[in-house]
Structure formats: structure tokens, C-alpha cells
mmCIF file of C-alpha atoms in Angstrom:
data_model
loop_
_atom_site.group_PDB
_atom_site.id
_atom_site.type_symbol
_atom_site.label_atom_id
_atom_site.label_comp_id
_atom_site.label_asym_id
_atom_site.label_seq_id
_atom_site.Cartn_x
_atom_site.Cartn_y
_atom_site.Cartn_z
ATOM 1 C CA UNK J 6 25.758 -133.820 25.430
ATOM 2 C CA UNK J 7 28.139 -130.900 24.903
ATOM 3 C CA UNK J 8 31.165 -133.175 25.415
ATOM 4 C CA UNK J 9 29.832 -135.581 22.808
ATOM 5 C CA UNK J 10 29.354 -132.715 20.348
ATOM 6 C CA UNK J 11 32.861 -131.465 21.122
ATOM 7 C CA UNK J 12 34.251 -134.950 20.514
ATOM 8 C CA UNK J 13 32.453 -135.222 17.175
ATOM 9 C CA UNK J 14 33.787 -131.853 16.082
ATOM 10 C CA UNK J 15 37.334 -132.772 17.071
ATOM 11 C CA UNK J 16 37.045 -136.062 15.188
ATOM 12 C CA UNK J 17 35.791 -134.275 12.064
ATOM 13 C CA UNK J 18 38.606 -131.745 12.383
ATOM 14 C CA UNK J 19 41.167 -134.556 12.593
ATOM 15 C CA UNK J 20 39.709 -136.304 9.537
ATOM 16 C CA UNK J 21 39.657 -133.021 7.608
ATOM 17 C CA UNK J 22 43.292 -132.366 8.527
ATOM 18 C CA UNK J 23 44.380 -135.825 7.416
ATOM 19 C CA UNK J 24 42.427 -135.443 4.200
ATOM 20 C CA UNK J 25 44.017 -132.075 3.481
ATOM 21 C CA UNK J 26 47.459 -133.505 4.213
ATOM 22 C CA UNK J 27 46.755 -136.206 1.651
ATOM 23 C CA UNK J 28 45.609 -133.662 -0.927
ATOM 24 C CA UNK J 29 48.840 -131.663 -0.658
ATOM 25 C CA UNK J 30 50.825 -134.935 -0.394
ATOM 26 C CA UNK J 31 52.514 -133.694 2.761
ATOM 27 C CA UNK J 32 54.278 -130.875 0.921
ATOM 28 C CA UNK J 33 53.595 -127.906 3.209
ATOM 29 C CA UNK J 34 56.729 -126.120 2.090
ATOM 30 C CA UNK J 35 54.789 -124.360 -0.655
ATOM 31 C CA UNK J 36 53.295 -122.127 2.037
ATOM 32 C CA UNK J 37 56.685 -120.620 2.791
ATOM 33 C CA UNK J 38 56.837 -117.030 1.614
ATOM 34 C CA UNK J 39 53.171 -117.015 0.645
ATOM 35 C CA UNK J 40 52.202 -114.269 3.066
ATOM 36 C CA UNK J 41 55.115 -112.054 2.017
ATOM 37 C CA UNK J 42 54.183 -112.510 -1.644
ATOM 38 C CA UNK J 43 50.621 -111.519 -0.841
ATOM 39 C CA UNK J 44 51.799 -108.381 0.976
ATOM 40 C CA UNK J 45 54.013 -107.384 -1.955
ATOM 41 C CA UNK J 46 51.223 -107.964 -4.461
ATOM 42 C CA UNK J 47 48.710 -106.015 -2.381
ATOM 43 C CA UNK J 48 50.971 -103.027 -1.690
ATOM 44 C CA UNK J 49 52.429 -102.756 -5.185
ATOM 45 C CA UNK J 50 49.498 -103.724 -7.410
ATOM 46 C CA UNK J 51 46.235 -103.159 -5.510
ATOM 47 C CA UNK J 52 46.886 -100.365 -3.024
ATOM 48 C CA UNK J 53 45.764 -97.632 -3.111
ATOM 49 C CA UNK J 54 42.472 -98.328 -4.906
ATOM 50 C CA UNK J 55 42.059 -96.487 -8.185
ATOM 51 C CA UNK J 56 38.849 -94.538 -7.686
ATOM 52 C CA UNK J 57 38.811 -93.397 -11.305
ATOM 53 C CA UNK J 58 36.225 -96.163 -11.759
ATOM 54 C CA UNK J 59 33.777 -93.736 -10.101
ATOM 55 C CA UNK J 60 34.538 -90.979 -12.608
ATOM 56 C CA UNK J 61 32.661 -90.443 -15.853
ATOM 57 C CA UNK J 62 33.797 -92.534 -18.803
ATOM 58 C CA UNK J 63 35.484 -90.717 -21.669
ATOM 59 C CA UNK J 64 33.176 -92.394 -24.183
ATOM 60 C CA UNK J 65 30.307 -92.089 -24.689
ATOM 61 C CA UNK J 66 30.048 -88.495 -23.573
ATOM 62 C CA UNK J 67 28.348 -88.119 -20.190
ATOM 63 C CA UNK J 68 25.027 -86.247 -20.391
ATOM 64 C CA UNK J 69 24.233 -86.499 -16.668
ATOM 65 C CA UNK J 70 24.548 -83.590 -14.272
ATOM 66 C CA UNK J 71 26.543 -85.785 -11.893
ATOM 67 C CA UNK J 72 29.508 -87.563 -13.480
ATOM 68 C CA UNK J 73 29.256 -90.446 -11.027
ATOM 69 C CA UNK J 74 26.158 -91.691 -12.864
ATOM 70 C CA UNK J 75 28.294 -92.183 -15.975
ATOM 71 C CA UNK J 76 31.084 -94.054 -14.217
ATOM 72 C CA UNK J 77 32.062 -97.679 -14.722
ATOM 73 C CA UNK J 78 31.401 -98.454 -11.064
ATOM 74 C CA UNK J 79 27.873 -97.050 -11.059
ATOM 75 C CA UNK J 80 26.813 -98.474 -14.423
ATOM 76 C CA UNK J 81 28.258 -101.909 -13.695
ATOM 77 C CA UNK J 82 26.797 -102.051 -10.191
ATOM 78 C CA UNK J 83 23.353 -100.921 -11.337
ATOM 79 C CA UNK J 84 23.300 -103.532 -14.088
ATOM 80 C CA UNK J 85 24.328 -106.168 -11.564
ATOM 81 C CA UNK J 86 21.550 -105.086 -9.171
ATOM 82 C CA UNK J 87 18.984 -105.177 -11.966
ATOM 83 C CA UNK J 88 20.080 -108.645 -13.068
ATOM 84 C CA UNK J 89 20.047 -109.895 -9.474
ATOM 85 C CA UNK J 90 16.628 -108.365 -8.746
ATOM 86 C CA UNK J 91 14.894 -109.798 -11.817
ATOM 87 C CA UNK J 92 16.476 -113.235 -11.481
ATOM 88 C CA UNK J 93 15.688 -113.383 -7.747
ATOM 89 C CA UNK J 94 12.022 -112.498 -8.229
ATOM 90 C CA UNK J 95 11.534 -114.906 -11.148
ATOM 91 C CA UNK J 96 13.504 -117.647 -9.410
ATOM 92 C CA UNK J 97 11.630 -117.185 -6.138
ATOM 93 C CA UNK J 98 8.253 -117.535 -7.857
ATOM 94 C CA UNK J 99 9.414 -120.598 -9.772
ATOM 95 C CA UNK J 100 10.877 -122.132 -6.619
ATOM 96 C CA UNK J 101 7.660 -121.562 -4.659
ATOM 97 C CA UNK J 102 5.664 -123.397 -7.312
ATOM 98 C CA UNK J 103 8.058 -126.349 -7.459
ATOM 99 C CA UNK J 104 8.839 -126.585 -3.740
ATOM 100 C CA UNK J 105 5.136 -126.975 -2.969
ATOM 101 C CA UNK J 106 5.211 -130.066 -5.176
ATOM 102 C CA UNK J 107 8.497 -131.359 -3.742
ATOM 103 C CA UNK J 108 7.486 -131.272 -0.055
ATOM 104 C CA UNK J 109 6.556 -134.776 1.094
ATOM 105 C CA UNK J 110 4.025 -133.504 3.645
ATOM 106 C CA UNK J 111 2.128 -131.620 0.938
ATOM 107 C CA UNK J 112 2.165 -133.982 -2.057
ATOM 108 C CA UNK J 113 2.456 -137.765 -2.567
ATOM 109 C CA UNK J 114 5.832 -139.376 -3.276
ATOM 110 C CA UNK J 115 4.894 -139.989 -6.907
ATOM 111 C CA UNK J 116 4.980 -136.214 -7.422
ATOM 112 C CA UNK J 117 7.534 -135.018 -4.874
ATOM 113 C CA UNK J 118 10.355 -137.380 -5.905
ATOM 114 C CA UNK J 119 10.426 -136.380 -9.622
ATOM 115 C CA UNK J 120 10.251 -132.688 -8.692
ATOM 116 C CA UNK J 121 13.137 -133.132 -6.244
ATOM 117 C CA UNK J 122 15.190 -134.817 -8.949
ATOM 118 C CA UNK J 123 14.478 -131.911 -11.298
ATOM 119 C CA UNK J 124 15.509 -129.352 -8.660
ATOM 120 C CA UNK J 125 18.689 -131.317 -7.992
ATOM 121 C CA UNK J 126 19.483 -131.356 -11.709
ATOM 122 C CA UNK J 127 18.992 -127.585 -11.984
ATOM 123 C CA UNK J 128 21.016 -126.958 -8.831
ATOM 124 C CA UNK J 129 23.861 -129.261 -9.864
ATOM 125 C CA UNK J 130 25.086 -126.700 -12.411
ATOM 126 C CA UNK J 131 26.447 -123.487 -10.843
ATOM 127 C CA UNK J 132 25.212 -120.179 -12.200
ATOM 128 C CA UNK J 133 28.559 -119.673 -13.964
ATOM 129 C CA UNK J 134 27.980 -122.791 -16.089
ATOM 130 C CA UNK J 135 24.399 -121.701 -16.755
ATOM 131 C CA UNK J 136 25.766 -118.311 -17.842
ATOM 132 C CA UNK J 137 28.185 -119.962 -20.283
ATOM 133 C CA UNK J 138 25.366 -122.054 -21.734
ATOM 134 C CA UNK J 139 23.047 -119.083 -22.210
ATOM 135 C CA UNK J 140 25.851 -116.959 -23.667
ATOM 136 C CA UNK J 141 26.345 -119.707 -26.254
ATOM 137 C CA UNK J 142 22.612 -119.924 -26.947
ATOM 138 C CA UNK J 143 21.508 -116.257 -26.991
ATOM 139 C CA UNK J 144 24.798 -114.325 -26.968
ATOM 140 C CA UNK J 145 26.480 -111.856 -24.654
ATOM 141 C CA UNK J 146 24.521 -109.469 -22.472
ATOM 142 C CA UNK J 147 22.505 -109.157 -19.287
ATOM 143 C CA UNK J 148 19.702 -111.431 -20.557
ATOM 144 C CA UNK J 149 22.062 -114.391 -20.346
ATOM 145 C CA UNK J 150 22.893 -113.399 -16.783
ATOM 146 C CA UNK J 151 19.228 -113.111 -15.819
ATOM 147 C CA UNK J 152 18.372 -116.543 -17.216
ATOM 148 C CA UNK J 153 21.458 -118.150 -15.682
ATOM 149 C CA UNK J 154 20.823 -116.857 -12.169
ATOM 150 C CA UNK J 155 17.070 -117.500 -12.470
ATOM 151 C CA UNK J 156 17.660 -121.185 -13.154
ATOM 152 C CA UNK J 157 20.138 -121.501 -10.311
ATOM 153 C CA UNK J 158 17.833 -119.579 -7.962
ATOM 154 C CA UNK J 159 14.994 -121.988 -8.719
ATOM 155 C CA UNK J 160 17.138 -124.998 -7.865
ATOM 156 C CA UNK J 161 18.757 -123.435 -4.795
ATOM 157 C CA UNK J 162 15.678 -121.846 -3.233
ATOM 158 C CA UNK J 163 13.507 -124.803 -4.170
ATOM 159 C CA UNK J 164 15.524 -127.081 -1.881
ATOM 160 C CA UNK J 165 15.548 -124.580 0.997
ATOM 161 C CA UNK J 166 11.826 -123.999 0.697
ATOM 162 C CA UNK J 167 10.624 -127.597 0.627
ATOM 163 C CA UNK J 168 12.865 -128.393 3.600
ATOM 164 C CA UNK J 169 11.226 -125.512 5.503
ATOM 165 C CA UNK J 170 7.779 -126.768 4.521
ATOM 166 C CA UNK J 171 8.594 -130.300 5.671
ATOM 167 C CA UNK J 172 9.883 -128.983 8.991
ATOM 168 C CA UNK J 173 6.716 -127.121 9.928
ATOM 169 C CA UNK J 174 4.361 -128.579 12.576
ATOM 170 C CA UNK J 175 1.832 -131.035 11.210
ATOM 171 C CA UNK J 176 -1.061 -129.722 13.314
ATOM 172 C CA UNK J 177 -1.978 -126.811 11.010
ATOM 173 C CA UNK J 178 -1.928 -129.134 7.979
ATOM 174 C CA UNK J 179 -4.111 -131.713 9.698
ATOM 175 C CA UNK J 180 -6.524 -129.008 10.807
ATOM 176 C CA UNK J 181 -6.768 -127.672 7.251
ATOM 177 C CA UNK J 182 -7.379 -131.147 5.832
ATOM 178 C CA UNK J 183 -10.007 -131.812 8.523
ATOM 179 C CA UNK J 184 -11.844 -128.679 7.388
ATOM 180 C CA UNK J 185 -11.856 -129.994 3.819
ATOM 181 C CA UNK J 186 -9.465 -127.415 2.379
ATOM 182 C CA UNK J 187 -7.914 -128.200 -0.978
ATOM 183 C CA UNK J 188 -4.155 -128.511 -1.398
ATOM 184 C CA UNK J 189 -3.796 -125.073 -3.000
ATOM 185 C CA UNK J 190 -5.834 -123.542 -0.184
ATOM 186 C CA UNK J 191 -3.715 -125.274 2.446
ATOM 187 C CA UNK J 192 -0.541 -124.092 0.748
ATOM 188 C CA UNK J 193 -1.521 -120.455 0.282
ATOM 189 C CA UNK J 194 -3.556 -119.999 3.468
ATOM 190 C CA UNK J 195 -1.561 -122.102 5.939
ATOM 191 C CA UNK J 196 1.884 -123.123 4.684
ATOM 192 C CA UNK J 197 3.046 -119.762 3.325
ATOM 193 C CA UNK J 198 1.783 -117.656 6.287
ATOM 194 C CA UNK J 199 3.298 -120.101 8.796
ATOM 195 C CA UNK J 200 6.694 -119.932 7.072
ATOM 196 C CA UNK J 201 6.579 -116.324 5.873
ATOM 197 C CA UNK J 202 9.584 -115.217 7.892
ATOM 198 C CA UNK J 203 11.746 -118.055 6.577
ATOM 199 C CA UNK J 204 10.678 -117.405 2.999
ATOM 200 C CA UNK J 205 11.421 -113.695 3.295
ATOM 201 C CA UNK J 206 14.818 -114.437 4.814
ATOM 202 C CA UNK J 207 15.616 -116.815 1.956
ATOM 203 C CA UNK J 208 14.486 -114.232 -0.582
ATOM 204 C CA UNK J 209 16.763 -111.538 0.805
ATOM 205 C CA UNK J 210 19.669 -113.970 1.139
ATOM 206 C CA UNK J 211 19.260 -115.074 -2.471
ATOM 207 C CA UNK J 212 19.176 -111.484 -3.684
ATOM 208 C CA UNK J 213 22.403 -110.785 -1.815
ATOM 209 C CA UNK J 214 23.927 -113.975 -3.238
ATOM 210 C CA UNK J 215 22.943 -113.050 -6.791
ATOM 211 C CA UNK J 216 24.444 -109.583 -6.374
ATOM 212 C CA UNK J 217 27.721 -111.086 -5.207
ATOM 213 C CA UNK J 218 27.673 -113.752 -7.893
ATOM 214 C CA UNK J 219 26.994 -111.130 -10.541
ATOM 215 C CA UNK J 220 30.712 -110.346 -10.304
ATOM 216 C CA UNK J 221 31.426 -113.871 -11.569
ATOM 217 C CA UNK J 222 28.962 -114.369 -14.405
ATOM 218 C CA UNK J 223 30.047 -111.068 -15.957
ATOM 219 C CA UNK J 224 33.464 -112.598 -16.561
ATOM 220 C CA UNK J 225 31.959 -114.892 -19.216
ATOM 221 C CA UNK J 226 30.038 -112.036 -20.849
ATOM 222 C CA UNK J 227 26.714 -112.278 -19.022
ATOM 223 C CA UNK J 228 26.622 -108.594 -18.056
ATOM 224 C CA UNK J 229 27.069 -106.775 -14.788
ATOM 225 C CA UNK J 230 30.069 -105.378 -12.987
ATOM 226 C CA UNK J 231 31.949 -108.629 -13.541
ATOM 227 C CA UNK J 232 32.502 -107.610 -17.159
ATOM 228 C CA UNK J 233 34.533 -104.594 -16.058
ATOM 229 C CA UNK J 234 36.406 -106.645 -13.454
ATOM 230 C CA UNK J 235 37.334 -109.167 -16.139
ATOM 231 C CA UNK J 236 38.505 -106.377 -18.451
ATOM 232 C CA UNK J 237 40.687 -104.771 -15.782
ATOM 233 C CA UNK J 238 42.163 -108.152 -14.865
ATOM 234 C CA UNK J 239 43.188 -108.753 -18.464
ATOM 235 C CA UNK J 240 45.062 -105.428 -18.498
ATOM 236 C CA UNK J 241 46.560 -106.097 -15.012
ATOM 237 C CA UNK J 242 44.821 -103.026 -13.553
ATOM 238 C CA UNK J 243 44.435 -104.548 -10.108
ATOM 239 C CA UNK J 244 43.994 -101.191 -8.355
ATOM 240 C CA UNK J 245 40.777 -100.630 -10.312
ATOM 241 C CA UNK J 246 39.656 -104.180 -9.572
ATOM 242 C CA UNK J 247 40.197 -103.552 -5.863
ATOM 243 C CA UNK J 248 38.137 -100.356 -6.028
ATOM 244 C CA UNK J 249 35.258 -102.263 -7.643
ATOM 245 C CA UNK J 250 35.527 -104.998 -4.993
ATOM 246 C CA UNK J 251 35.221 -102.356 -2.272
ATOM 247 C CA UNK J 252 32.136 -101.011 -4.032
ATOM 248 C CA UNK J 253 30.618 -104.490 -4.152
ATOM 249 C CA UNK J 254 31.345 -104.978 -0.439
ATOM 250 C CA UNK J 255 29.584 -101.712 0.443
ATOM 251 C CA UNK J 256 26.521 -102.652 -1.615
ATOM 252 C CA UNK J 257 26.331 -106.119 -0.031
ATOM 253 C CA UNK J 258 26.499 -104.597 3.471
ATOM 254 C CA UNK J 259 23.687 -102.178 2.581
ATOM 255 C CA UNK J 260 21.583 -105.060 1.268
ATOM 256 C CA UNK J 261 22.180 -106.966 4.512
ATOM 257 C CA UNK J 262 21.056 -103.949 6.564
ATOM 258 C CA UNK J 263 17.986 -103.583 4.342
ATOM 259 C CA UNK J 264 17.226 -107.284 4.828
ATOM 260 C CA UNK J 265 17.430 -106.821 8.595
ATOM 261 C CA UNK J 266 14.973 -103.934 8.397
ATOM 262 C CA UNK J 267 12.519 -105.838 6.199
ATOM 263 C CA UNK J 268 12.581 -108.949 8.386
ATOM 264 C CA UNK J 269 11.858 -106.864 11.466
ATOM 265 C CA UNK J 270 8.302 -106.373 10.173
ATOM 266 C CA UNK J 271 7.531 -110.099 10.254
ATOM 267 C CA UNK J 272 9.504 -111.246 13.308
ATOM 268 C CA UNK J 273 7.404 -112.186 16.313
ATOM 269 C CA UNK J 274 8.876 -110.047 19.070
ATOM 270 C CA UNK J 275 7.668 -109.012 22.496
ATOM 271 C CA UNK J 276 6.148 -110.805 25.428
ATOM 272 C CA UNK J 277 2.745 -111.333 23.817
ATOM 273 C CA UNK J 278 2.803 -114.130 21.295
ATOM 274 C CA UNK J 279 0.950 -113.505 18.063
ATOM 275 C CA UNK J 280 -1.844 -115.963 17.212
ATOM 276 C CA UNK J 281 -0.766 -118.691 14.807
ATOM 277 C CA UNK J 282 -2.790 -120.009 11.911
ATOM 278 C CA UNK J 283 -3.399 -123.193 13.875
ATOM 279 C CA UNK J 284 -5.237 -121.365 16.655
ATOM 280 C CA UNK J 285 -7.278 -119.404 14.114
ATOM 281 C CA UNK J 286 -8.342 -122.557 12.265
ATOM 282 C CA UNK J 287 -9.151 -124.451 15.455
ATOM 283 C CA UNK J 288 -11.175 -121.517 16.741
ATOM 284 C CA UNK J 289 -13.126 -121.335 13.469
ATOM 285 C CA UNK J 290 -13.735 -125.081 13.568
ATOM 286 C CA UNK J 291 -15.063 -124.910 17.139
ATOM 287 C CA UNK J 292 -17.438 -122.145 16.176
ATOM 288 C CA UNK J 293 -18.599 -124.192 13.193
ATOM 289 C CA UNK J 294 -19.225 -127.330 15.270
ATOM 290 C CA UNK J 295 -20.808 -125.471 18.192
ATOM 291 C CA UNK J 296 -24.556 -126.237 18.655
ATOM 292 C CA UNK J 297 -26.925 -123.511 17.601
ATOM 293 C CA UNK J 298 -29.446 -122.302 20.176
ATOM 294 C CA UNK J 299 -32.750 -122.136 18.258
ATOM 295 C CA UNK J 300 -34.716 -120.789 21.193
#
């Protein structure tokens, strides 16, 4: 089996290489000197990072006791985190509602197929395009960023969620239907608890993604730290851009560590396996069907 997988991977690698060679039309000479140009650009334009982005802005006058809280880096990063948090929460709730209708094991095809098409349509536009559209409709500012990333989050998480729901064992669903539970009851009492760890992992991943992507939507005027990055790029201040990129990297790493800590509360660890919802339902059903001793 492992040799077959290795063969498939080698075949895909060969096809990818031939495809790439066709895209560049066999002209690999353009790579000559590329690394040296990158080193020159990095050493002369980006290094060392300009940490003045963490100092208080000259205008408006800083009224905080700590100047860092008036800096471009702090203000831009906080706005990005706020945009990412709101859009992730709203998008997660919207995705949960739609993914429950898109899963084929939870709803009939007449409902799941149209919902899947809608999620595909929302997901087909990247958040940057959504940001441009909302900037045109409601103007510049963080509200455009929130709406843009909310729409993309709904489409992106919606697909991940209904695939998780369809991949769960069918026994808990059949047990719930046998007990006469309604579809909403099955979804909230069986489907979500059974897939809670996956949903939480997707939530934290999407928050991290929205934080990282906040650097992009700000370029088109949708708020966040991307606005400052775009401004510094226009004035060729690459050392300040590099400092902001380092700040973004640190925040993303902290979010990843926080995600690891949060997921540790729902992971099933240890030698003793926790009871699943299937065993709980089957136990309740046995107790319900057990004969009653009237003596």
C-alpha cells in the first residue's frame, strides 16, 4: 500500500513539474540572480525593522500613560483582531445554520443541494473581493472588513462543517431517529456534541485565518493593520512594513498557542474512554423499553 501511495505521489509530482515547465515555457533563466536580488532588497530596504511603528503617533496627541497603546502597530493590530473576532463569530453562527441544511445525512437532497450551491457561490469570491464590494457599497472602514470576512467565513466554514457532519458515524443519528427526536433535536443534542472538537478546531483556525487575512483587506480600505501596511508600501518604507509583519507573526503564534490550550479541554485523552452520545442514547432507550416490575 505504501509503495502504491509513493508511486501516486511521484506521478503527481512529475505532472506538476511538467505543468510548471509549460507555464514558464521552459525559460528557467529568469531565476538567475533572483536570490541575490532578494538578499540585496532585504538587507538594504527591510533590515533592520523600523520599530517606530510601536511608538506613539505624533497626531493625534497620545493621552495614554503608555505610548505603545497609541502606536500604529497596536492600534492597527487591535482593529484587525476586533474585525477578525466579530466576523468569525458571526460567520461561525451563520455557517452552523447553513451546514446543518447542507449535510446529506441530516436533510433531504431537495434542501441540501441548493444550500451547497449557495455556500459555493459565497465561497467562490475571496474575502478581498468581498471587501472591495462592501467598500463600494458602504464606504471605507472596519464595517466593510467585518462584512467581507463574515461572508467568506460562512462559505468556508459551511463546507468544512457539513463535511464533518457527513463523516460522523450513522449509529447516533439512527438511534436519535428511532427515539422519535426531531431534526433540530438531533442536530443540537447529537450532531454538535459528537463533533464539538472538530467545530472548535475550525473556529480557532478561522479566527487565525481572519487575523492573517486582515492584513490584505486593509489594503483596499476595509480597516485593520493592512491599511498601515498599504500606506508604508506606497511610500517605500519597507522597514516599517517588515516590523508590522513581525508583529502579525507574533500575534498569529499566540493565537495558535491559545487554540491549543482551548482544544485541550475537549480532547479525549487518557486510557479511559469518555462515554459517547451513542452509548447514552442506547442506555436511555434500554431503560425505556425495559419491563416494569409491578409486584
